[in-house]
Amino acid sequence: MLTDYLFTYYALFIMLGGILILTIHDVFLNRRMIRCLRIATFLILALSLSDTLEKYYAEFDHVTVWRYIFSSLSYTIRPTIMVLIIFMVHRTIRFVVILPAVINMFLAFSWPFTDVVFYFNKKNVFVRGPLAYTAYVISAIYLLYLLILSIKFVSEDSYEESQILFFIALAAIGAALFGIWLPDTETVVNYTFGADVLLYYLYTYFQFTKRDALTGLYNRQTYYNGIRRYEQDVLGVISIDMNNLKWLNDTYGHDAGDQGLVALSECIKNELSFGDKAYRIGGDEFVIFCRNSSGDIEQISAKIRSSVTQKGYSCALGYTSEGTISQMIKEADRLMYEDKARIKKQMKLDGRMPVRD
């Protein structure tokens, strides 16, 4: 049995072992994501072992309690893995999302009291009860939830995330259909779960290469790619520079400077319209590509400046909606530096904090 198990799931072990090694050395993902990945990995391994042991006890000519236990475990683990995938995607999760998996677990382990899910006859033959497909139905509900999330991400202009979620859901749907209509397809289902977890991990890791680690905005490399990608779509450009960052770092320490940059980035995120892209392209420099409506660019800039001021910081802005994307970037930059010089001059006249950047 052990030899067959190792041979059947050899590639799965390599895949899941690789995920565990990556999570040990990962410096990008947060603790919650790493914890979910590790739990999902161990659950997939547990599912493969449970399915193998259930098949082993199925060869007996009499019913054993172990076959009941491993069958119940397999029924329980599959929807639980779906919950973890949703948790990795959704960032936050409510109890109502977990509830179907909890109900399924109680039903799966109800065999000492009732035969509503499954039972084994005297010849050790598996017999489905009226609620035998509960685990599959609940998994289907979770898959539908993933598809709804993918549509939600499209509405938020997160096309890449919507595509990856759709692909994960499609793969899981195929595995679920195999499990319902074809016998002895547990291996396919388990491999699919493993592939889904690995796929989402790689996607998430890839996202960190595109974003600034401190602010969560897109980074400089993505900015250059955006210039090429959105060349025909950008209707306006806003250039932003945080004032007094060097003064903050020198006076209160770099943590204070980082807090200021995060506060500024949050103000930017709060004012973005559908399709707009925000980038941190330098230490205190930010750029917004407005792709929705150039008519709102002045209002967006004013709101950002007001929000930053309310948080106790200051920023210089320049914006324009005329010319090609390259021309708009240059003009917005020029106007931003003019605004910065004006603010510095006014601060010195008012006798406020020294400006040394």
CSV table of N, CA and C in Angstrom, one decimal, residues 126-239:
chain,number,residue,atom,x,y,z
A,126,PHE,N,-19.8,0.4,-0.4
A,126,PHE,CA,-20.2,1.8,-0.2
A,126,PHE,C,-21.6,2.1,-0.7
A,127,VAL,N,-22.5,2.6,0.1
A,127,VAL,CA,-23.8,3.0,-0.3
A,127,VAL,C,-24.1,4.4,0.0
A,128,ARG,N,-24.5,5.2,-1.0
A,128,ARG,CA,-24.8,6.6,-0.8
A,128,ARG,C,-26.1,6.8,-0.1
A,129,GLY,N,-26.2,7.8,0.9
A,129,GLY,CA,-27.4,8.2,1.5
A,129,GLY,C,-28.0,9.3,0.7
A,130,PRO,N,-29.2,9.8,1.2
A,130,PRO,CA,-29.9,11.0,0.6
A,130,PRO,C,-29.0,12.2,0.5
A,131,LEU,N,-28.1,12.4,1.5
A,131,LEU,CA,-27.3,13.6,1.5
A,131,LEU,C,-25.8,13.3,1.1
A,132,ALA,N,-25.7,12.3,0.2
A,132,ALA,CA,-24.3,11.8,-0.1
A,132,ALA,C,-23.5,12.9,-0.9
A,133,TYR,N,-24.3,13.7,-1.7
A,133,TYR,CA,-23.6,14.7,-2.5
A,133,TYR,C,-23.5,16.1,-1.8
A,134,THR,N,-23.7,16.1,-0.5
A,134,THR,CA,-23.6,17.4,0.2
A,134,THR,C,-22.2,18.0,0.0
A,135,ALA,N,-21.2,17.3,0.2
A,135,ALA,CA,-19.8,17.8,0.0
A,135,ALA,C,-19.6,18.4,-1.3
A,136,TYR,N,-20.1,17.7,-2.4
A,136,TYR,CA,-20.0,18.2,-3.7
A,136,TYR,C,-20.8,19.5,-4.0
A,137,VAL,N,-22.0,19.5,-3.4
A,137,VAL,CA,-22.8,20.7,-3.5
A,137,VAL,C,-22.2,21.9,-2.8
A,138,ILE,N,-21.7,21.7,-1.6
A,138,ILE,CA,-21.0,22.8,-0.9
A,138,ILE,C,-19.8,23.2,-1.6
A,139,SER,N,-19.0,22.3,-2.2
A,139,SER,CA,-17.8,22.7,-3.0
A,139,SER,C,-18.3,23.5,-4.2
A,140,ALA,N,-19.4,23.1,-4.8
A,140,ALA,CA,-19.9,23.9,-5.9
A,140,ALA,C,-20.3,25.3,-5.5
A,141,ILE,N,-20.9,25.4,-4.3
A,141,ILE,CA,-21.2,26.8,-3.8
A,141,ILE,C,-20.0,27.6,-3.6
A,142,TYR,N,-18.9,27.0,-3.1
A,142,TYR,CA,-17.7,27.8,-3.0
A,142,TYR,C,-17.1,28.1,-4.3
A,143,LEU,N,-17.2,27.2,-5.3
A,143,LEU,CA,-16.7,27.5,-6.6
A,143,LEU,C,-17.5,28.7,-7.2
A,144,LEU,N,-18.8,28.7,-7.0
A,144,LEU,CA,-19.6,29.8,-7.5
A,144,LEU,C,-19.2,31.1,-6.8
A,145,TYR,N,-18.9,31.0,-5.6
A,145,TYR,CA,-18.4,32.2,-4.8
A,145,TYR,C,-17.1,32.7,-5.4
A,146,LEU,N,-16.2,31.8,-5.8
A,146,LEU,CA,-15.0,32.2,-6.5
A,146,LEU,C,-15.2,32.9,-7.8
A,147,LEU,N,-16.2,32.4,-8.5
A,147,LEU,CA,-16.5,33.0,-9.8
A,147,LEU,C,-17.1,34.4,-9.6
A,148,ILE,N,-17.9,34.5,-8.6
A,148,ILE,CA,-18.5,35.8,-8.3
A,148,ILE,C,-17.4,36.8,-7.9
A,149,LEU,N,-16.4,36.3,-7.2
A,149,LEU,CA,-15.2,37.2,-6.8
A,149,LEU,C,-14.5,37.6,-8.1
A,150,SER,N,-14.4,36.7,-9.0
A,150,SER,CA,-13.6,37.0,-10.3
A,150,SER,C,-14.4,38.1,-11.0
A,151,ILE,N,-15.7,38.0,-11.0
A,151,ILE,CA,-16.5,39.1,-11.7
A,151,ILE,C,-16.3,40.4,-10.9
A,152,LYS,N,-16.3,40.3,-9.6
A,152,LYS,CA,-16.1,41.5,-8.8
A,152,LYS,C,-14.7,42.2,-9.1
A,153,PHE,N,-13.7,41.4,-9.3
A,153,PHE,CA,-12.4,41.9,-9.6
A,153,PHE,C,-12.4,42.6,-10.9
A,154,VAL,N,-13.2,42.1,-11.9
A,154,VAL,CA,-13.3,42.7,-13.2
A,154,VAL,C,-13.9,44.1,-13.0
A,155,SER,N,-14.9,44.2,-12.2
A,155,SER,CA,-15.6,45.5,-12.0
A,155,SER,C,-14.6,46.5,-11.3
A,156,GLU,N,-13.6,45.9,-10.6
A,156,GLU,CA,-12.6,46.8,-9.9
A,156,GLU,C,-11.4,47.0,-10.8
A,157,ASP,N,-11.5,46.5,-12.0
A,157,ASP,CA,-10.3,46.7,-13.0
A,157,ASP,C,-9.1,45.8,-12.6
A,158,SER,N,-9.4,44.7,-11.8
A,158,SER,CA,-8.3,43.8,-11.5
A,158,SER,C,-8.4,42.6,-12.4
A,159,TYR,N,-8.1,42.8,-13.7
A,159,TYR,CA,-8.4,41.8,-14.7
A,159,TYR,C,-7.5,40.5,-14.4
A,160,GLU,N,-6.2,40.8,-14.0
A,160,GLU,CA,-5.3,39.6,-13.8
A,160,GLU,C,-5.9,38.7,-12.7
A,161,GLU,N,-6.3,39.3,-11.6
A,161,GLU,CA,-6.8,38.5,-10.5
A,161,GLU,C,-8.1,37.8,-10.9
A,162,SER,N,-9.0,38.4,-11.7
A,162,SER,CA,-10.2,37.8,-12.2
A,162,SER,C,-9.9,36.6,-13.1
A,163,GLN,N,-8.9,36.7,-13.9
A,163,GLN,CA,-8.5,35.7,-14.8
A,163,GLN,C,-8.0,34.5,-14.1
A,164,ILE,N,-7.1,34.7,-13.1
A,164,ILE,CA,-6.5,33.6,-12.3
A,164,ILE,C,-7.6,32.9,-11.5
A,165,LEU,N,-8.5,33.7,-10.9
A,165,LEU,CA,-9.6,33.1,-10.1
A,165,LEU,C,-10.5,32.2,-11.0
A,166,PHE,N,-10.8,32.7,-12.2
A,166,PHE,CA,-11.7,32.0,-13.1
A,166,PHE,C,-11.0,30.7,-13.5
A,167,PHE,N,-9.7,30.7,-13.8
A,167,PHE,CA,-8.9,29.5,-14.1
A,167,PHE,C,-8.9,28.5,-13.0
A,168,ILE,N,-8.7,29.0,-11.8
A,168,ILE,CA,-8.7,28.1,-10.6
A,168,ILE,C,-10.1,27.5,-10.4
A,169,ALA,N,-11.1,28.3,-10.5
A,169,ALA,CA,-12.5,27.8,-10.4
A,169,ALA,C,-12.8,26.7,-11.5
A,170,LEU,N,-12.4,27.0,-12.7
A,170,LEU,CA,-12.7,26.1,-13.8
A,170,LEU,C,-12.0,24.8,-13.6
A,171,ALA,N,-10.7,24.8,-13.1
A,171,ALA,CA,-10.0,23.6,-12.9
A,171,ALA,C,-10.7,22.8,-11.8
A,172,ALA,N,-11.1,23.5,-10.7
A,172,ALA,CA,-11.8,22.8,-9.6
A,172,ALA,C,-13.2,22.2,-10.0
A,173,ILE,N,-13.9,22.9,-10.9
A,173,ILE,CA,-15.2,22.5,-11.4
A,173,ILE,C,-15.0,21.2,-12.2
A,174,GLY,N,-13.9,21.1,-13.0
A,174,GLY,CA,-13.7,19.9,-13.8
A,174,GLY,C,-13.3,18.7,-12.9
A,175,ALA,N,-12.5,19.0,-11.8
A,175,ALA,CA,-12.2,17.9,-10.9
A,175,ALA,C,-13.4,17.4,-10.1
A,176,ALA,N,-14.3,18.4,-9.8
A,176,ALA,CA,-15.6,18.0,-9.0
A,176,ALA,C,-16.5,17.1,-9.9
A,177,LEU,N,-16.6,17.5,-11.2
A,177,LEU,CA,-17.4,16.7,-12.1
A,177,LEU,C,-16.8,15.3,-12.3
A,178,PHE,N,-15.5,15.2,-12.4
A,178,PHE,CA,-14.9,13.9,-12.5
A,178,PHE,C,-15.2,13.1,-11.2
A,179,GLY,N,-15.2,13.7,-10.0
A,179,GLY,CA,-15.5,13.0,-8.8
A,179,GLY,C,-16.9,12.5,-8.7
A,180,ILE,N,-17.8,13.3,-9.3
A,180,ILE,CA,-19.3,12.9,-9.3
A,180,ILE,C,-19.6,11.8,-10.3
A,181,TRP,N,-19.1,11.9,-11.5
A,181,TRP,CA,-19.6,11.0,-12.6
A,181,TRP,C,-18.6,9.9,-12.9
A,182,LEU,N,-17.4,10.0,-12.5
A,182,LEU,CA,-16.4,8.9,-12.8
A,182,LEU,C,-15.9,8.3,-11.6
A,183,PRO,N,-15.7,7.0,-11.6
A,183,PRO,CA,-15.2,6.3,-10.4
A,183,PRO,C,-13.7,6.5,-10.2
A,184,ASP,N,-13.2,6.4,-9.0
A,184,ASP,CA,-11.8,6.3,-8.7
A,184,ASP,C,-11.0,7.5,-9.3
A,185,THR,N,-11.6,8.7,-9.1
A,185,THR,CA,-10.9,9.9,-9.7
A,185,THR,C,-10.3,10.8,-8.5
A,186,GLU,N,-10.2,10.2,-7.3
A,186,GLU,CA,-9.7,11.0,-6.2
A,186,GLU,C,-8.3,11.6,-6.5
A,187,THR,N,-7.5,10.8,-7.2
A,187,THR,CA,-6.1,11.3,-7.5
A,187,THR,C,-6.2,12.6,-8.4
A,188,VAL,N,-7.1,12.7,-9.3
A,188,VAL,CA,-7.2,13.8,-10.2
A,188,VAL,C,-7.7,15.0,-9.3
A,189,VAL,N,-8.6,14.8,-8.4
A,189,VAL,CA,-9.1,15.9,-7.6
A,189,VAL,C,-8.0,16.4,-6.7
A,190,ASN,N,-7.2,15.5,-6.1
A,190,ASN,CA,-6.1,15.9,-5.2
A,190,ASN,C,-5.0,16.7,-5.9
A,191,TYR,N,-4.7,16.2,-7.1
A,191,TYR,CA,-3.7,17.0,-7.9
A,191,TYR,C,-4.2,18.3,-8.3
A,192,THR,N,-5.5,18.4,-8.6
A,192,THR,CA,-6.1,19.7,-9.0
A,192,THR,C,-6.0,20.7,-7.9
A,193,PHE,N,-6.4,20.3,-6.7
A,193,PHE,CA,-6.2,21.1,-5.5
A,193,PHE,C,-4.8,21.6,-5.3
A,194,GLY,N,-3.9,20.7,-5.5
A,194,GLY,CA,-2.4,21.1,-5.3
A,194,GLY,C,-2.0,22.1,-6.4
A,195,ALA,N,-2.5,21.9,-7.6
A,195,ALA,CA,-2.1,22.8,-8.7
A,195,ALA,C,-2.8,24.2,-8.5
A,196,ASP,N,-4.0,24.2,-8.0
A,196,ASP,CA,-4.7,25.5,-7.7
A,196,ASP,C,-3.9,26.3,-6.6
A,197,VAL,N,-3.5,25.6,-5.6
A,197,VAL,CA,-2.8,26.3,-4.5
A,197,VAL,C,-1.5,26.8,-5.0
A,198,LEU,N,-0.7,26.0,-5.8
A,198,LEU,CA,0.5,26.4,-6.3
A,198,LEU,C,0.3,27.6,-7.3
A,199,LEU,N,-0.7,27.5,-8.1
A,199,LEU,CA,-1.0,28.6,-9.1
A,199,LEU,C,-1.2,29.9,-8.4
A,200,TYR,N,-2.1,29.9,-7.4
A,200,TYR,CA,-2.4,31.1,-6.7
A,200,TYR,C,-1.2,31.7,-5.9
A,201,TYR,N,-0.4,30.8,-5.4
A,201,TYR,CA,0.9,31.3,-4.7
A,201,TYR,C,1.8,32.0,-5.7
A,202,LEU,N,2.0,31.4,-6.9
A,202,LEU,CA,2.9,32.0,-7.9
A,202,LEU,C,2.3,33.3,-8.4
A,203,TYR,N,1.0,33.3,-8.6
A,203,TYR,CA,0.3,34.6,-9.0
A,203,TYR,C,0.5,35.7,-7.9
A,204,THR,N,0.3,35.3,-6.7
A,204,THR,CA,0.5,36.3,-5.6
A,204,THR,C,1.9,36.8,-5.5
A,205,TYR,N,2.8,35.9,-5.6
A,205,TYR,CA,4.3,36.2,-5.6
A,205,TYR,C,4.6,37.2,-6.7
A,206,PHE,N,4.0,36.9,-7.9
A,206,PHE,CA,4.3,37.7,-9.1
A,206,PHE,C,3.8,39.1,-8.8
A,207,GLN,N,2.6,39.2,-8.1
A,207,GLN,CA,2.1,40.6,-7.9
A,207,GLN,C,3.0,41.4,-7.0
A,208,PHE,N,3.8,40.8,-6.1
A,208,PHE,CA,4.7,41.6,-5.3
A,208,PHE,C,5.9,42.1,-6.1
A,209,THR,N,6.2,41.5,-7.3
A,209,THR,CA,7.2,42.1,-8.1
A,209,THR,C,6.8,43.3,-8.8
A,210,LYS,N,5.4,43.5,-8.9
A,210,LYS,CA,4.9,44.7,-9.6
A,210,LYS,C,4.5,45.9,-8.6
A,211,ARG,N,4.6,45.6,-7.3
A,211,ARG,CA,4.1,46.7,-6.4
A,211,ARG,C,5.3,47.1,-5.5
A,212,ASP,N,5.1,48.3,-5.0
A,212,ASP,CA,6.0,48.9,-4.0
A,212,ASP,C,5.7,48.2,-2.6
A,213,ALA,N,6.7,47.7,-2.0
A,213,ALA,CA,6.5,47.0,-0.7
A,213,ALA,C,6.0,47.8,0.4
A,214,LEU,N,6.3,49.1,0.4
A,214,LEU,CA,5.9,50.0,1.5
A,214,LEU,C,4.4,50.4,1.3
A,215,THR,N,4.1,50.9,0.2
A,215,THR,CA,2.8,51.6,0.0
A,215,THR,C,1.8,50.7,-0.7
A,216,GLY,N,2.2,49.6,-1.4
A,216,GLY,CA,1.2,48.8,-2.1
A,216,GLY,C,0.8,49.3,-3.4
A,217,LEU,N,1.3,50.5,-3.8
A,217,LEU,CA,1.1,51.0,-5.1
A,217,LEU,C,2.0,50.3,-6.1
A,218,TYR,N,1.7,50.5,-7.4
A,218,TYR,CA,2.6,49.9,-8.4
A,218,TYR,C,4.0,50.6,-8.4
A,219,ASN,N,5.0,49.8,-8.7
A,219,ASN,CA,6.4,50.3,-8.6
A,219,ASN,C,6.9,50.9,-9.9
A,220,ARG,N,8.2,51.3,-9.9
A,220,ARG,CA,8.7,52.0,-11.0
A,220,ARG,C,8.8,51.2,-12.3
A,221,GLN,N,9.1,49.9,-12.1
A,221,GLN,CA,9.2,49.0,-13.3
A,221,GLN,C,7.8,48.9,-13.9
A,222,THR,N,6.7,48.7,-13.1
A,222,THR,CA,5.4,48.6,-13.6
A,222,THR,C,4.9,50.0,-14.3
A,223,TYR,N,5.5,51.1,-13.7
A,223,TYR,CA,5.2,52.4,-14.3
A,223,TYR,C,5.7,52.5,-15.7
A,224,TYR,N,6.9,52.0,-16.0
A,224,TYR,CA,7.4,52.0,-17.4
A,224,TYR,C,6.6,51.1,-18.3
A,225,ASN,N,6.2,50.0,-17.8
A,225,ASN,CA,5.4,49.1,-18.5
A,225,ASN,C,4.0,49.8,-18.8
A,226,GLY,N,3.5,50.5,-17.8
A,226,GLY,CA,2.2,51.2,-18.0
A,226,GLY,C,2.2,52.3,-19.0
A,227,ILE,N,3.4,52.9,-19.2
A,227,ILE,CA,3.5,54.0,-20.2
A,227,ILE,C,3.3,53.3,-21.6
A,228,ARG,N,3.9,52.2,-21.8
A,228,ARG,CA,3.7,51.5,-23.1
A,228,ARG,C,2.3,50.9,-23.2
A,229,ARG,N,1.8,50.3,-22.1
A,229,ARG,CA,0.6,49.5,-22.2
A,229,ARG,C,-0.6,50.5,-22.3
A,230,TYR,N,-0.6,51.6,-21.6
A,230,TYR,CA,-1.8,52.5,-21.6
A,230,TYR,C,-1.5,53.8,-22.5
A,231,GLU,N,-0.6,53.7,-23.4
A,231,GLU,CA,-0.3,54.8,-24.2
A,231,GLU,C,-1.5,55.5,-24.8
A,232,GLN,N,-2.4,54.7,-25.3
A,232,GLN,CA,-3.6,55.3,-26.0
A,232,GLN,C,-4.8,55.5,-25.0
A,233,ASP,N,-4.7,55.0,-23.8
A,233,ASP,CA,-5.8,55.0,-22.9
A,233,ASP,C,-5.7,56.2,-21.8
A,234,VAL,N,-4.6,56.7,-21.6
A,234,VAL,CA,-4.4,57.7,-20.5
A,234,VAL,C,-5.0,59.0,-21.0
A,235,LEU,N,-5.9,59.5,-20.2
A,235,LEU,CA,-6.6,60.8,-20.5
A,235,LEU,C,-6.0,62.0,-19.7
A,236,GLY,N,-5.3,61.7,-18.6
A,236,GLY,CA,-4.6,62.7,-17.8
A,236,GLY,C,-3.6,62.1,-16.9
A,237,VAL,N,-2.6,63.0,-16.5
A,237,VAL,CA,-1.5,62.5,-15.6
A,237,VAL,C,-1.4,63.5,-14.4
A,238,ILE,N,-1.3,62.9,-13.2
A,238,ILE,CA,-1.1,63.7,-12.0
A,238,ILE,C,0.3,63.3,-11.5
A,239,SER,N,1.1,64.3,-11.2
A,239,SER,CA,2.5,64.1,-10.6
A,239,SER,C,2.4,64.6,-9.2
